[in-house]
mmCIF file of C-alpha atoms in Angstrom:
data_model
loop_
_atom_site.group_PDB
_atom_site.id
_atom_site.type_symbol
_atom_site.label_atom_id
_atom_site.label_comp_id
_atom_site.label_asym_id
_atom_site.label_seq_id
_atom_site.Cartn_x
_atom_site.Cartn_y
_atom_site.Cartn_z
ATOM 1 C CA MET A 1 103.844 -93.740 35.549
ATOM 2 C CA LYS A 2 105.922 -96.808 34.689
ATOM 3 C CA LYS A 3 103.845 -98.959 37.059
ATOM 4 C CA ILE A 4 100.637 -97.680 35.441
ATOM 5 C CA LEU A 5 101.935 -98.550 31.947
ATOM 6 C CA ILE A 6 102.938 -102.046 33.085
ATOM 7 C CA SER A 7 99.498 -102.561 34.641
ATOM 8 C CA LEU A 8 97.764 -101.351 31.477
ATOM 9 C CA THR A 9 99.919 -103.648 29.352
ATOM 10 C CA ILE A 10 98.997 -106.645 31.537
ATOM 11 C CA ILE A 11 95.282 -105.746 31.336
ATOM 12 C CA ILE A 12 95.421 -105.387 27.529
ATOM 13 C CA LEU A 13 97.300 -108.654 27.055
ATOM 14 C CA THR A 14 94.939 -110.512 29.391
ATOM 15 C CA SER A 15 91.883 -109.039 27.670
ATOM 16 C CA CYS A 16 93.272 -110.036 24.282
ATOM 17 C CA LYS A 17 93.933 -113.610 25.448
ATOM 18 C CA SER A 18 90.461 -113.804 26.951
ATOM 19 C CA TYR A 19 88.830 -112.528 23.740
ATOM 20 C CA ILE A 20 90.703 -115.048 21.585
ATOM 21 C CA ALA A 21 89.930 -117.905 23.995
ATOM 22 C CA ASN A 22 86.214 -117.054 24.164
ATOM 23 C CA TYR A 23 85.995 -116.653 20.377
ATOM 24 C CA TYR A 24 87.610 -120.074 19.993
ATOM 25 C CA PHE A 25 85.305 -121.684 22.574
ATOM 26 C CA LYS A 26 82.258 -120.362 20.725
ATOM 27 C CA SER A 27 83.539 -121.476 17.304
ATOM 28 C CA VAL A 28 84.186 -125.092 18.393
ATOM 29 C CA GLY A 29 80.919 -125.495 20.295
ATOM 30 C CA VAL A 30 82.062 -125.179 23.900
ATOM 31 C CA TYR A 31 79.225 -122.688 24.500
ATOM 32 C CA ASP A 32 76.548 -124.854 22.812
ATOM 33 C CA ASN A 33 73.468 -125.926 24.774
ATOM 34 C CA GLU A 34 72.960 -129.109 22.744
ATOM 35 C CA ILE A 35 75.209 -131.725 21.174
ATOM 36 C CA LYS A 36 74.946 -132.303 17.428
ATOM 37 C CA LEU A 37 75.262 -136.002 16.650
ATOM 38 C CA GLU A 38 76.738 -137.400 13.435
ATOM 39 C CA LYS A 39 75.761 -140.746 11.968
ATOM 40 C CA LEU A 40 77.802 -143.113 9.806
ATOM 41 C CA SER A 41 76.572 -146.391 8.377
ATOM 42 C CA ASN A 42 77.337 -149.183 5.944
ATOM 43 C CA ASN A 43 75.872 -152.632 5.343
ATOM 44 C CA GLU A 44 77.395 -153.940 8.581
ATOM 45 C CA LYS A 45 77.432 -151.206 11.216
ATOM 46 C CA GLU A 46 75.635 -148.090 12.347
ATOM 47 C CA ILE A 47 77.872 -145.593 14.153
ATOM 48 C CA VAL A 48 76.806 -142.460 16.048
ATOM 49 C CA LEU A 49 79.461 -139.862 16.884
ATOM 50 C CA PHE A 50 79.213 -137.801 20.076
ATOM 51 C CA GLY A 51 81.685 -134.963 19.481
ATOM 52 C CA MET A 52 82.706 -133.920 22.996
ATOM 53 C CA HIS A 53 84.797 -131.181 24.559
ATOM 54 C CA HIS A 54 86.348 -131.498 27.996
ATOM 55 C CA ILE A 55 84.681 -128.332 29.309
ATOM 56 C CA GLY A 56 81.220 -127.059 28.456
ATOM 57 C CA LYS A 57 77.876 -125.781 29.691
ATOM 58 C CA LYS A 58 75.735 -127.790 32.081
ATOM 59 C CA GLU A 59 72.893 -127.683 29.535
ATOM 60 C CA PHE A 60 75.141 -129.297 26.934
ATOM 61 C CA TYR A 61 76.060 -132.213 29.170
ATOM 62 C CA ASN A 62 72.414 -132.662 30.219
ATOM 63 C CA ASP A 63 71.567 -133.034 26.532
ATOM 64 C CA VAL A 64 74.389 -135.555 26.132
ATOM 65 C CA LYS A 65 72.920 -137.649 28.953
ATOM 66 C CA THR A 66 69.439 -137.560 27.389
ATOM 67 C CA LYS A 67 70.794 -138.766 24.050
ATOM 68 C CA VAL A 68 72.993 -141.416 25.683
ATOM 69 C CA ASP A 69 69.928 -142.771 27.509
ATOM 70 C CA SER A 70 68.029 -142.925 24.220
ATOM 71 C CA LEU A 71 70.738 -144.942 22.461
ATOM 72 C CA ILE A 72 71.252 -147.297 25.402
ATOM 73 C CA LYS A 73 67.567 -148.209 25.083
ATOM 74 C CA LYS A 74 68.238 -148.987 21.410
ATOM 75 C CA ASP A 75 71.043 -151.372 22.419
ATOM 76 C CA TYR A 76 73.991 -149.262 21.256
ATOM 77 C CA LEU A 77 77.438 -150.107 22.609
ATOM 78 C CA PHE A 78 79.430 -147.018 23.595
ATOM 79 C CA TYR A 79 83.149 -146.548 22.977
ATOM 80 C CA ILE A 80 84.538 -144.139 25.563
ATOM 81 C CA GLU A 81 87.737 -142.107 25.688
ATOM 82 C CA GLY A 82 90.273 -142.210 28.477
ATOM 83 C CA ILE A 83 94.031 -142.703 28.596
ATOM 84 C CA SER A 84 94.390 -145.198 31.402
ATOM 85 C CA SER A 85 97.436 -146.717 33.062
ATOM 86 C CA ASN A 86 98.361 -150.032 34.621
ATOM 87 C CA PHE A 87 97.240 -148.495 37.930
ATOM 88 C CA SER A 88 93.741 -147.479 36.785
ATOM 89 C CA GLY A 89 91.112 -148.616 39.240
ATOM 90 C CA LYS A 90 93.658 -149.268 41.971
ATOM 91 C CA THR A 91 92.417 -147.571 45.137
ATOM 92 C CA ASN A 92 95.435 -147.858 47.422
ATOM 93 C CA LEU A 93 98.527 -146.713 45.545
ATOM 94 C CA THR A 94 101.846 -147.559 47.155
ATOM 95 C CA LYS A 95 104.733 -145.098 47.246
ATOM 96 C CA GLU A 96 106.343 -147.053 44.394
ATOM 97 C CA ASP A 97 103.103 -146.828 42.349
ATOM 98 C CA SER A 98 103.006 -143.053 42.792
ATOM 99 C CA ILE A 99 106.629 -142.734 41.630
ATOM 100 C CA VAL A 100 105.868 -144.699 38.456
ATOM 101 C CA LEU A 101 102.735 -142.598 37.762
ATOM 102 C CA ILE A 102 104.619 -139.341 38.223
ATOM 103 C CA ASP A 103 107.376 -140.636 35.932
ATOM 104 C CA LEU A 104 104.721 -141.334 33.269
ATOM 105 C CA ALA A 105 103.387 -137.796 33.691
ATOM 106 C CA TYR A 106 106.889 -136.331 33.273
ATOM 107 C CA LYS A 107 107.474 -138.354 30.094
ATOM 108 C CA PHE A 108 104.168 -137.282 28.573
ATOM 109 C CA ARG A 109 104.929 -133.658 29.374
ATOM 110 C CA LYS A 110 108.342 -134.104 27.755
ATOM 111 C CA ILE A 111 106.922 -135.209 24.411
ATOM 112 C CA LEU A 112 103.802 -133.014 24.400
ATOM 113 C CA GLY A 113 105.266 -129.815 25.762
ATOM 114 C CA LYS A 114 102.442 -129.407 28.268
ATOM 115 C CA PRO A 115 101.178 -131.270 31.334
ATOM 116 C CA LEU A 116 98.951 -134.292 30.850
ATOM 117 C CA LEU A 117 97.890 -134.219 34.506
ATOM 118 C CA TYR A 118 97.580 -131.478 37.058
ATOM 119 C CA LYS A 119 98.192 -131.273 40.772
ATOM 120 C CA ASN A 120 95.174 -133.382 41.682
ATOM 121 C CA MET A 121 96.364 -136.082 39.194
ATOM 122 C CA GLU A 122 93.487 -135.205 36.857
ATOM 123 C CA SER A 123 93.097 -132.995 33.796
ATOM 124 C CA ASP A 124 91.544 -129.687 34.891
ATOM 125 C CA PHE A 125 91.260 -127.401 31.873
ATOM 126 C CA ILE A 126 89.165 -124.723 33.588
ATOM 127 C CA GLU A 127 91.829 -124.216 36.253
ATOM 128 C CA LEU A 128 94.482 -124.212 33.524
ATOM 129 C CA PHE A 129 92.802 -121.318 31.689
ATOM 130 C CA LYS A 130 92.239 -119.422 34.917
ATOM 131 C CA SER A 131 95.900 -119.846 35.844
ATOM 132 C CA LYS A 132 96.811 -118.122 32.556
ATOM 133 C CA GLY A 133 94.597 -115.154 33.406
ATOM 134 C CA ILE A 134 91.886 -116.013 30.866
ATOM 135 C CA LYS A 135 88.387 -114.856 31.812
ATOM 136 C CA ILE A 136 85.822 -117.340 30.519
ATOM 137 C CA LYS A 137 82.637 -115.656 29.263
ATOM 138 C CA GLU A 138 80.151 -118.422 30.077
ATOM 139 C CA ASN A 139 79.649 -120.534 33.186
ATOM 140 C CA LEU A 140 81.448 -123.751 32.252
ATOM 141 C CA ILE A 141 81.948 -127.042 34.052
ATOM 142 C CA LYS A 142 84.256 -129.996 33.534
ATOM 143 C CA GLN A 143 82.952 -132.854 31.428
ATOM 144 C CA PRO A 144 81.058 -135.170 33.812
ATOM 145 C CA SER A 145 82.183 -138.751 34.273
ATOM 146 C CA TYR A 146 80.826 -141.439 31.969
ATOM 147 C CA ALA A 147 78.941 -142.895 34.930
ATOM 148 C CA GLU A 148 77.111 -139.572 35.291
ATOM 149 C CA PHE A 149 76.038 -139.943 31.654
ATOM 150 C CA GLY A 150 74.513 -143.304 32.592
ATOM 151 C CA LEU A 151 77.246 -145.482 31.081
ATOM 152 C CA SER A 152 78.562 -148.604 32.778
ATOM 153 C CA GLN A 153 80.677 -151.665 32.024
ATOM 154 C CA LYS A 154 77.563 -153.260 30.533
ATOM 155 C CA THR A 155 76.957 -150.467 28.034
ATOM 156 C CA ALA A 156 80.450 -149.101 27.321
ATOM 157 C CA ILE A 157 84.051 -150.132 26.735
ATOM 158 C CA ASN A 158 87.212 -148.068 26.814
ATOM 159 C CA SER A 159 88.548 -148.236 23.248
ATOM 160 C CA ASP A 160 91.475 -145.973 24.093
ATOM 161 C CA LEU A 161 95.117 -146.836 24.729
ATOM 162 C CA SER A 162 96.936 -146.865 28.031
ATOM 163 C CA ALA A 163 99.684 -144.379 28.838
ATOM 164 C CA GLU A 164 102.198 -147.217 28.814
ATOM 165 C CA GLU A 165 101.075 -148.335 25.342
ATOM 166 C CA ILE A 166 101.274 -144.807 23.920
ATOM 167 C CA LEU A 167 104.784 -144.231 25.274
ATOM 168 C CA LYS A 168 105.917 -147.605 23.918
ATOM 169 C CA ILE A 169 104.573 -146.761 20.443
ATOM 170 C CA TYR A 170 106.250 -143.350 20.638
ATOM 171 C CA GLU A 171 109.631 -144.827 21.582
ATOM 172 C CA ASN A 172 109.399 -147.473 18.845
ATOM 173 C CA LYS A 173 108.917 -144.672 16.328
ATOM 174 C CA TYR A 174 111.090 -141.845 17.664
ATOM 175 C CA GLY A 175 113.531 -143.572 20.014
ATOM 176 C CA LYS A 176 113.817 -143.750 23.782
ATOM 177 C CA ILE A 177 112.646 -140.721 25.754
ATOM 178 C CA ILE A 178 115.736 -139.260 27.415
ATOM 179 C CA MET A 179 114.916 -137.265 30.512
ATOM 180 C CA GLU A 180 117.193 -134.340 31.401
ATOM 181 C CA PRO A 181 117.821 -132.440 34.643
ATOM 182 C CA CYS A 182 115.764 -129.505 33.300
ATOM 183 C CA ASP A 183 112.712 -131.791 33.057
ATOM 184 C CA TYR A 184 112.611 -131.915 36.833
ATOM 185 C CA GLN A 185 113.061 -128.198 37.448
ATOM 186 C CA THR A 186 109.286 -127.860 37.583
ATOM 187 C CA LYS A 187 106.560 -130.145 38.911
ATOM 188 C CA PHE A 188 104.952 -132.618 36.484
ATOM 189 C CA TYR A 189 101.732 -130.560 36.564
ATOM 190 C CA GLU A 190 103.509 -127.287 35.657
ATOM 191 C CA GLU A 191 104.843 -125.989 32.349
ATOM 192 C CA SER A 192 108.051 -127.666 31.157
ATOM 193 C CA THR A 193 111.295 -125.776 30.644
ATOM 194 C CA CYS A 194 112.738 -128.239 28.114
ATOM 195 C CA ALA A 195 110.119 -130.077 26.092
ATOM 196 C CA ILE A 196 110.934 -131.845 22.836
ATOM 197 C CA LYS A 197 110.550 -129.663 19.743
ATOM 198 C CA SER A 198 107.821 -130.123 17.103
ATOM 199 C CA GLN A 199 105.129 -130.893 19.678
ATOM 200 C CA LYS A 200 102.305 -130.194 17.191
ATOM 201 C CA LYS A 201 103.500 -132.988 14.883
ATOM 202 C CA ILE A 202 104.037 -135.328 17.834
ATOM 203 C CA TYR A 203 100.624 -134.455 19.305
ATOM 204 C CA ASP A 204 98.879 -135.220 16.006
ATOM 205 C CA GLU A 205 100.670 -138.553 15.617
ATOM 206 C CA VAL A 206 100.741 -139.735 19.215
ATOM 207 C CA ILE A 207 97.613 -138.304 20.803
ATOM 208 C CA LEU A 208 95.338 -138.370 17.769
ATOM 209 C CA GLN A 209 96.435 -140.822 15.066
ATOM 210 C CA ILE A 210 97.523 -143.850 17.069
ATOM 211 C CA ARG A 211 94.537 -143.507 19.408
ATOM 212 C CA ASN A 212 92.232 -143.226 16.393
ATOM 213 C CA ASN A 213 93.784 -146.428 15.061
ATOM 214 C CA SER A 214 92.789 -148.114 18.318
ATOM 215 C CA ILE A 215 89.148 -147.026 17.846
ATOM 216 C CA ILE A 216 89.143 -148.240 14.230
ATOM 217 C CA THR A 217 90.581 -151.615 15.272
ATOM 218 C CA HIS A 218 87.834 -151.977 17.877
ATOM 219 C CA ILE A 219 85.162 -151.139 15.287
ATOM 220 C CA LEU A 220 86.502 -153.680 12.788
ATOM 221 C CA ASN A 221 86.568 -156.402 15.452
ATOM 222 C CA GLU A 222 83.256 -155.457 17.054
ATOM 223 C CA LYS A 223 80.447 -158.018 16.841
ATOM 224 C CA LYS A 224 77.715 -155.527 17.705
ATOM 225 C CA SER A 225 76.263 -153.637 14.756
ATOM 226 C CA LYS A 226 75.235 -150.471 16.633
ATOM 227 C CA ILE A 227 78.053 -148.388 18.107
ATOM 228 C CA ALA A 228 78.180 -144.907 19.629
ATOM 229 C CA ILE A 229 81.560 -143.213 20.029
ATOM 230 C CA ILE A 230 81.796 -140.540 22.733
ATOM 231 C CA TYR A 231 85.169 -138.866 22.166
ATOM 232 C CA GLY A 232 86.723 -135.444 21.686
ATOM 233 C CA LYS A 233 85.718 -133.882 18.346
ATOM 234 C CA ASN A 234 89.276 -133.834 16.984
ATOM 235 C CA HIS A 235 89.362 -137.630 16.862
ATOM 236 C CA PHE A 236 86.463 -137.863 14.425
ATOM 237 C CA ILE A 237 88.329 -136.225 11.541
ATOM 238 C CA GLY A 238 90.678 -139.200 11.299
ATOM 239 C CA ILE A 239 87.956 -141.766 11.993
ATOM 240 C CA LYS A 240 85.644 -140.453 9.254
ATOM 241 C CA ASP A 241 88.527 -140.471 6.763
ATOM 242 C CA SER A 242 89.267 -144.159 7.430
#
């Protein structure tokens, strides 16, 4: 009887988590078939906002590609999202390179309270939800690469910050990140056992605000008058308020 009750409890908790997750996905547009673009303009620049999410339906991303193609033909320059590192684009990482990258991942997990990268050294949100027992209602895929959307170095620039830059800004504001033995009790792609407190405040300031400032700086210095920004939706709240 006890085993049955435990099993029922697990099923109920999992079902509840799945319901909440699916309700959230629907409310923020993860289940949308089309992307809704926003347009901003003044006397100097025209800006189109592509509010993205890192997982979505294939139909949604097909619509993104169609609209990207349309704006490329109209000579829009795209600003793309992506926290890079000093090793980005390097094909043959040395053992020393890998150690530095893993150290960066540990430090990010320390300040955010959750992994920035997963076992394959990429962000895999679908696998993350599955690992927590969440059953996703719709058939979702990871956001395709910018190249799959038809963007290239000729039509897009990365207006984001590097991991090294973000950590430097964090340490200038909050002090040096002190790693503890408990930080290494789990792998860098697993949940932390001793993250810094107040992650929500840190996330808003580090992952949103300072990266938004980078986008705004690029816009102010941009010579082209037509810009399209293809970023996660959360970034646009701060950008539109600036």
